[in-house]
């Protein structure tokens, strides 16, 4: 008896719900493991944090606030302008109804608009996680490190989105989002998370 493999769906962009449910934990786990290993090996702390401290002379405790300001500028000014220009170049731009033509967007204009919306949706989590970690006295080193992890994820996310490179884009988003979640969890449960942040001895 011969068994034929199931034929792929007619729409290559359609992903069955089962695969979404099955791969989501894998993607979250991959990003989580990457942050954990990066912390243990000191990759972010030893490479990116010194850029702020030694080159730009920003005190370590101020790094999260600088990154938050950078995030706000990019979210509400830069990506907003790129999205608006891309929309104007494709379907036109009506300032009386700027969101009206969104359903007509395709290609780069749709990607730019969607990326901008993602930044807008994610900004409250970023701001709240940085503020909570500061108020609840998460260590300065860890706050600076996870803020930089978030920054790296966002810097990678935007060009991946505009280029429609989906899997790296998703991993970059997960990396930036999990950095914020870990900040909140560490702030709320400092004793329980203490062992998690032990660095590898060299």
PDB file of C-alpha atoms in Angstrom:
ATOM      1  CA  UNK A   1       0.000   0.000   0.000  1.00  0.00           C
ATOM      2  CA  UNK A   2       1.397   3.381  -0.981  1.00  0.00           C
ATOM      3  CA  UNK A   3       0.864   6.439   1.128  1.00  0.00           C
ATOM      4  CA  UNK A   4       1.016   9.790  -0.552  1.00  0.00           C
ATOM      5  CA  UNK A   5       2.174  12.789   1.424  1.00  0.00           C
ATOM      6  CA  UNK A   6      -0.486  15.447   1.823  1.00  0.00           C
ATOM      7  CA  UNK A   7      -0.408  18.115  -0.813  1.00  0.00           C
ATOM      8  CA  UNK A   8       0.552  21.616   0.299  1.00  0.00           C
ATOM      9  CA  UNK A   9      -2.237  24.140   0.703  1.00  0.00           C
ATOM     10  CA  UNK A  10      -3.169  26.086  -2.392  1.00  0.00           C
ATOM     11  CA  UNK A  11      -2.322  29.323  -0.626  1.00  0.00           C
ATOM     12  CA  UNK A  12       1.391  29.223   0.346  1.00  0.00           C
ATOM     13  CA  UNK A  13       0.838  32.015   2.873  1.00  0.00           C
ATOM     14  CA  UNK A  14      -1.720  29.970   4.805  1.00  0.00           C
ATOM     15  CA  UNK A  15      -0.304  28.296   7.893  1.00  0.00           C
ATOM     16  CA  UNK A  16      -2.570  25.715   9.569  1.00  0.00           C
ATOM     17  CA  UNK A  17      -3.551  26.596  13.156  1.00  0.00           C
ATOM     18  CA  UNK A  18      -1.820  23.445  14.403  1.00  0.00           C
ATOM     19  CA  UNK A  19       1.542  24.623  13.118  1.00  0.00           C
ATOM     20  CA  UNK A  20       1.039  28.075  14.621  1.00  0.00           C
ATOM     21  CA  UNK A  21       0.298  26.488  18.011  1.00  0.00           C
ATOM     22  CA  UNK A  22       3.213  24.062  17.683  1.00  0.00           C
ATOM     23  CA  UNK A  23       5.871  26.527  16.549  1.00  0.00           C
ATOM     24  CA  UNK A  24       4.982  29.465  18.823  1.00  0.00           C
ATOM     25  CA  UNK A  25       6.461  27.883  21.996  1.00  0.00           C
ATOM     26  CA  UNK A  26       9.534  26.907  19.990  1.00  0.00           C
ATOM     27  CA  UNK A  27      10.091  30.478  18.829  1.00  0.00           C
ATOM     28  CA  UNK A  28       9.494  31.901  22.311  1.00  0.00           C
ATOM     29  CA  UNK A  29      11.855  29.321  23.778  1.00  0.00           C
ATOM     30  CA  UNK A  30      14.543  30.069  21.198  1.00  0.00           C
ATOM     31  CA  UNK A  31      14.491  33.785  21.980  1.00  0.00           C
ATOM     32  CA  UNK A  32      14.368  33.091  25.731  1.00  0.00           C
ATOM     33  CA  UNK A  33      17.361  30.751  25.503  1.00  0.00           C
ATOM     34  CA  UNK A  34      19.260  33.296  23.423  1.00  0.00           C
ATOM     35  CA  UNK A  35      18.782  36.008  26.048  1.00  0.00           C
ATOM     36  CA  UNK A  36      19.779  33.633  28.847  1.00  0.00           C
ATOM     37  CA  UNK A  37      22.903  32.421  27.066  1.00  0.00           C
ATOM     38  CA  UNK A  38      23.794  35.942  26.038  1.00  0.00           C
ATOM     39  CA  UNK A  39      23.634  36.975  29.685  1.00  0.00           C
ATOM     40  CA  UNK A  40      25.663  34.011  30.914  1.00  0.00           C
ATOM     41  CA  UNK A  41      28.369  34.606  28.334  1.00  0.00           C
ATOM     42  CA  UNK A  42      28.301  38.372  28.784  1.00  0.00           C
ATOM     43  CA  UNK A  43      27.828  39.108  25.090  1.00  0.00           C
ATOM     44  CA  UNK A  44      25.474  42.091  25.427  1.00  0.00           C
ATOM     45  CA  UNK A  45      26.955  43.369  28.673  1.00  0.00           C
ATOM     46  CA  UNK A  46      30.511  43.220  27.324  1.00  0.00           C
ATOM     47  CA  UNK A  47      29.879  44.535  23.815  1.00  0.00           C
ATOM     48  CA  UNK A  48      26.919  46.908  23.593  1.00  0.00           C
ATOM     49  CA  UNK A  49      26.726  48.421  27.074  1.00  0.00           C
ATOM     50  CA  UNK A  50      30.344  49.725  26.838  1.00  0.00           C
ATOM     51  CA  UNK A  51      29.405  51.515  23.601  1.00  0.00           C
ATOM     52  CA  UNK A  52      27.010  53.714  25.558  1.00  0.00           C
ATOM     53  CA  UNK A  53      29.356  54.129  28.523  1.00  0.00           C
ATOM     54  CA  UNK A  54      32.762  54.540  26.890  1.00  0.00           C
ATOM     55  CA  UNK A  55      31.942  56.057  23.507  1.00  0.00           C
ATOM     56  CA  UNK A  56      28.871  58.164  24.254  1.00  0.00           C
ATOM     57  CA  UNK A  57      29.707  58.740  27.949  1.00  0.00           C
ATOM     58  CA  UNK A  58      26.254  57.746  29.142  1.00  0.00           C
ATOM     59  CA  UNK A  59      26.083  56.479  32.696  1.00  0.00           C
ATOM     60  CA  UNK A  60      24.970  52.879  32.920  1.00  0.00           C
ATOM     61  CA  UNK A  61      21.917  53.709  35.006  1.00  0.00           C
ATOM     62  CA  UNK A  62      20.730  56.107  32.277  1.00  0.00           C
ATOM     63  CA  UNK A  63      21.059  53.651  29.377  1.00  0.00           C
ATOM     64  CA  UNK A  64      17.432  52.397  29.654  1.00  0.00           C
ATOM     65  CA  UNK A  65      16.111  55.967  29.570  1.00  0.00           C
ATOM     66  CA  UNK A  66      18.220  56.836  26.529  1.00  0.00           C
ATOM     67  CA  UNK A  67      16.977  53.707  24.759  1.00  0.00           C
ATOM     68  CA  UNK A  68      13.394  54.569  25.725  1.00  0.00           C
ATOM     69  CA  UNK A  69      13.785  58.040  24.204  1.00  0.00           C
ATOM     70  CA  UNK A  70      15.306  56.509  21.063  1.00  0.00           C
ATOM     71  CA  UNK A  71      12.385  54.096  20.888  1.00  0.00           C
ATOM     72  CA  UNK A  72       9.854  56.925  21.234  1.00  0.00           C
ATOM     73  CA  UNK A  73      11.523  59.014  18.523  1.00  0.00           C
ATOM     74  CA  UNK A  74      11.662  56.091  16.130  1.00  0.00           C
ATOM     75  CA  UNK A  75       8.116  54.933  16.910  1.00  0.00           C
ATOM     76  CA  UNK A  76       6.266  58.217  16.731  1.00  0.00           C
ATOM     77  CA  UNK A  77       8.401  60.152  14.245  1.00  0.00           C
ATOM     78  CA  UNK A  78      10.693  58.089  12.010  1.00  0.00           C
ATOM     79  CA  UNK A  79       8.598  54.984  11.360  1.00  0.00           C
ATOM     80  CA  UNK A  80       5.462  57.138  11.216  1.00  0.00           C
ATOM     81  CA  UNK A  81       6.950  59.315   8.462  1.00  0.00           C
ATOM     82  CA  UNK A  82       8.226  56.289   6.518  1.00  0.00           C
ATOM     83  CA  UNK A  83       4.774  54.692   6.725  1.00  0.00           C
ATOM     84  CA  UNK A  84       3.015  57.896   5.633  1.00  0.00           C
ATOM     85  CA  UNK A  85       5.388  58.479   2.705  1.00  0.00           C
ATOM     86  CA  UNK A  86       5.003  54.861   1.540  1.00  0.00           C
ATOM     87  CA  UNK A  87       1.214  55.220   1.713  1.00  0.00           C
ATOM     88  CA  UNK A  88       1.276  58.522  -0.168  1.00  0.00           C
ATOM     89  CA  UNK A  89       3.420  56.964  -2.903  1.00  0.00           C
ATOM     90  CA  UNK A  90       0.991  54.083  -3.460  1.00  0.00           C
ATOM     91  CA  UNK A  91      -2.636  54.948  -2.667  1.00  0.00           C
ATOM     92  CA  UNK A  92      -2.314  58.610  -1.743  1.00  0.00           C
ATOM     93  CA  UNK A  93      -2.536  60.329   1.626  1.00  0.00           C
ATOM     94  CA  UNK A  94      -5.589  62.170   2.909  1.00  0.00           C
ATOM     95  CA  UNK A  95      -4.828  63.942   6.169  1.00  0.00           C
ATOM     96  CA  UNK A  96      -8.564  64.174   6.956  1.00  0.00           C
ATOM     97  CA  UNK A  97      -8.769  60.388   6.903  1.00  0.00           C
ATOM     98  CA  UNK A  98      -5.167  59.115   7.131  1.00  0.00           C
ATOM     99  CA  UNK A  99      -6.090  55.539   8.083  1.00  0.00           C
ATOM    100  CA  UNK A 100      -8.810  55.141   5.498  1.00  0.00           C
ATOM    101  CA  UNK A 101      -6.738  53.627   2.663  1.00  0.00           C
ATOM    102  CA  UNK A 102      -4.944  51.086   4.895  1.00  0.00           C
ATOM    103  CA  UNK A 103      -7.040  48.224   3.508  1.00  0.00           C
ATOM    104  CA  UNK A 104      -5.779  49.117   0.032  1.00  0.00           C
ATOM    105  CA  UNK A 105      -2.099  48.997   0.920  1.00  0.00           C
ATOM    106  CA  UNK A 106       0.114  46.348  -0.634  1.00  0.00           C
ATOM    107  CA  UNK A 107       3.804  45.526  -0.866  1.00  0.00           C
ATOM    108  CA  UNK A 108       6.274  47.858   0.828  1.00  0.00           C
ATOM    109  CA  UNK A 109       3.593  50.333   1.906  1.00  0.00           C
ATOM    110  CA  UNK A 110       1.711  47.615   3.793  1.00  0.00           C
ATOM    111  CA  UNK A 111       4.924  46.351   5.396  1.00  0.00           C
ATOM    112  CA  UNK A 112       5.926  49.869   6.490  1.00  0.00           C
ATOM    113  CA  UNK A 113       2.473  50.517   7.933  1.00  0.00           C
ATOM    114  CA  UNK A 114       2.384  47.184   9.761  1.00  0.00           C
ATOM    115  CA  UNK A 115       5.878  47.678  11.183  1.00  0.00           C
ATOM    116  CA  UNK A 116       4.904  51.130  12.418  1.00  0.00           C
ATOM    117  CA  UNK A 117       1.787  49.751  14.091  1.00  0.00           C
ATOM    118  CA  UNK A 118       3.888  47.089  15.805  1.00  0.00           C
ATOM    119  CA  UNK A 119       6.171  49.738  17.270  1.00  0.00           C
ATOM    120  CA  UNK A 120       3.177  51.756  18.491  1.00  0.00           C
ATOM    121  CA  UNK A 121       1.584  48.664  20.057  1.00  0.00           C
ATOM    122  CA  UNK A 122       4.832  47.634  21.751  1.00  0.00           C
ATOM    123  CA  UNK A 123       5.882  50.983  23.203  1.00  0.00           C
ATOM    124  CA  UNK A 124       3.694  50.819  26.360  1.00  0.00           C
ATOM    125  CA  UNK A 125       5.302  47.498  27.347  1.00  0.00           C
ATOM    126  CA  UNK A 126       8.776  48.942  26.844  1.00  0.00           C
ATOM    127  CA  UNK A 127       8.078  52.076  28.866  1.00  0.00           C
ATOM    128  CA  UNK A 128       6.297  50.252  31.690  1.00  0.00           C
ATOM    129  CA  UNK A 129       8.982  47.560  31.995  1.00  0.00           C
ATOM    130  CA  UNK A 130      11.780  50.127  32.242  1.00  0.00           C
ATOM    131  CA  UNK A 131       9.855  52.172  34.811  1.00  0.00           C
ATOM    132  CA  UNK A 132       8.848  49.145  36.917  1.00  0.00           C
ATOM    133  CA  UNK A 133      12.411  47.817  36.929  1.00  0.00           C
ATOM    134  CA  UNK A 134      13.691  51.220  38.073  1.00  0.00           C
ATOM    135  CA  UNK A 135      11.080  51.672  40.817  1.00  0.00           C
ATOM    136  CA  UNK A 136      11.557  48.133  42.177  1.00  0.00           C
ATOM    137  CA  UNK A 137      15.348  48.477  42.181  1.00  0.00           C
ATOM    138  CA  UNK A 138      16.426  45.890  39.633  1.00  0.00           C
ATOM    139  CA  UNK A 139      20.209  46.099  39.462  1.00  0.00           C
ATOM    140  CA  UNK A 140      21.641  48.813  37.238  1.00  0.00           C
ATOM    141  CA  UNK A 141      23.736  46.269  35.317  1.00  0.00           C
ATOM    142  CA  UNK A 142      20.756  44.070  34.496  1.00  0.00           C
ATOM    143  CA  UNK A 143      18.530  46.991  33.538  1.00  0.00           C
ATOM    144  CA  UNK A 144      21.180  48.300  31.159  1.00  0.00           C
ATOM    145  CA  UNK A 145      21.798  44.857  29.697  1.00  0.00           C
ATOM    146  CA  UNK A 146      18.153  43.975  29.039  1.00  0.00           C
ATOM    147  CA  UNK A 147      17.477  47.438  27.657  1.00  0.00           C
ATOM    148  CA  UNK A 148      20.293  46.821  25.169  1.00  0.00           C
ATOM    149  CA  UNK A 149      18.874  43.392  24.328  1.00  0.00           C
ATOM    150  CA  UNK A 150      15.571  45.095  23.574  1.00  0.00           C
ATOM    151  CA  UNK A 151      17.363  47.681  21.431  1.00  0.00           C
ATOM    152  CA  UNK A 152      19.185  45.036  19.399  1.00  0.00           C
ATOM    153  CA  UNK A 153      15.923  43.184  18.790  1.00  0.00           C
ATOM    154  CA  UNK A 154      14.172  46.332  17.595  1.00  0.00           C
ATOM    155  CA  UNK A 155      17.071  47.419  15.381  1.00  0.00           C
ATOM    156  CA  UNK A 156      16.986  44.026  13.663  1.00  0.00           C
ATOM    157  CA  UNK A 157      13.191  43.829  13.570  1.00  0.00           C
ATOM    158  CA  UNK A 158      12.491  46.858  11.393  1.00  0.00           C
ATOM    159  CA  UNK A 159      14.638  46.017   8.340  1.00  0.00           C
ATOM    160  CA  UNK A 160      13.552  42.368   8.586  1.00  0.00           C
ATOM    161  CA  UNK A 161       9.925  43.522   8.483  1.00  0.00           C
ATOM    162  CA  UNK A 162      10.403  45.910   5.574  1.00  0.00           C
ATOM    163  CA  UNK A 163      12.261  43.161   3.686  1.00  0.00           C
ATOM    164  CA  UNK A 164       9.500  40.651   4.555  1.00  0.00           C
ATOM    165  CA  UNK A 165      11.977  38.192   6.098  1.00  0.00           C
ATOM    166  CA  UNK A 166       9.481  36.554   8.383  1.00  0.00           C
ATOM    167  CA  UNK A 167      11.247  34.088  10.706  1.00  0.00           C
ATOM    168  CA  UNK A 168      14.202  36.339  11.676  1.00  0.00           C
ATOM    169  CA  UNK A 169      11.682  39.168  12.065  1.00  0.00           C
ATOM    170  CA  UNK A 170       9.629  37.101  14.508  1.00  0.00           C
ATOM    171  CA  UNK A 171      12.724  36.084  16.483  1.00  0.00           C
ATOM    172  CA  UNK A 172      13.856  39.707  16.687  1.00  0.00           C
ATOM    173  CA  UNK A 173      10.406  40.734  17.953  1.00  0.00           C
ATOM    174  CA  UNK A 174      10.410  37.927  20.516  1.00  0.00           C
ATOM    175  CA  UNK A 175      13.883  38.889  21.686  1.00  0.00           C
ATOM    176  CA  UNK A 176      12.930  42.532  22.250  1.00  0.00           C
ATOM    177  CA  UNK A 177       9.612  41.633  23.869  1.00  0.00           C
ATOM    178  CA  UNK A 178      11.026  38.965  26.174  1.00  0.00           C
ATOM    179  CA  UNK A 179      13.693  41.383  27.410  1.00  0.00           C
ATOM    180  CA  UNK A 180      10.905  43.643  28.670  1.00  0.00           C
ATOM    181  CA  UNK A 181       8.939  40.742  30.168  1.00  0.00           C
ATOM    182  CA  UNK A 182      12.046  39.482  31.962  1.00  0.00           C
ATOM    183  CA  UNK A 183      12.619  42.940  33.411  1.00  0.00           C
ATOM    184  CA  UNK A 184       9.104  42.974  34.888  1.00  0.00           C
ATOM    185  CA  UNK A 185       9.317  39.390  36.184  1.00  0.00           C
ATOM    186  CA  UNK A 186      12.712  40.048  37.777  1.00  0.00           C
ATOM    187  CA  UNK A 187      11.421  43.234  39.367  1.00  0.00           C
ATOM    188  CA  UNK A 188       8.355  41.523  40.842  1.00  0.00           C
ATOM    189  CA  UNK A 189      10.068  38.247  41.813  1.00  0.00           C
ATOM    190  CA  UNK A 190      13.685  39.192  42.612  1.00  0.00           C
ATOM    191  CA  UNK A 191      14.452  36.216  44.859  1.00  0.00           C
ATOM    192  CA  UNK A 192      12.967  33.649  42.502  1.00  0.00           C
ATOM    193  CA  UNK A 193      14.874  35.100  39.522  1.00  0.00           C
ATOM    194  CA  UNK A 194      18.221  35.520  41.293  1.00  0.00           C
ATOM    195  CA  UNK A 195      19.494  32.095  40.220  1.00  0.00           C
ATOM    196  CA  UNK A 196      18.428  32.697  36.640  1.00  0.00           C
ATOM    197  CA  UNK A 197      20.796  35.627  36.271  1.00  0.00           C
ATOM    198  CA  UNK A 198      23.934  33.882  37.583  1.00  0.00           C
ATOM    199  CA  UNK A 199      26.668  34.334  35.022  1.00  0.00           C
ATOM    200  CA  UNK A 200      28.914  31.558  33.784  1.00  0.00           C
ATOM    201  CA  UNK A 201      32.239  31.475  35.579  1.00  0.00           C
ATOM    202  CA  UNK A 202      35.236  31.777  33.285  1.00  0.00           C
TER     203      UNK A 202
END
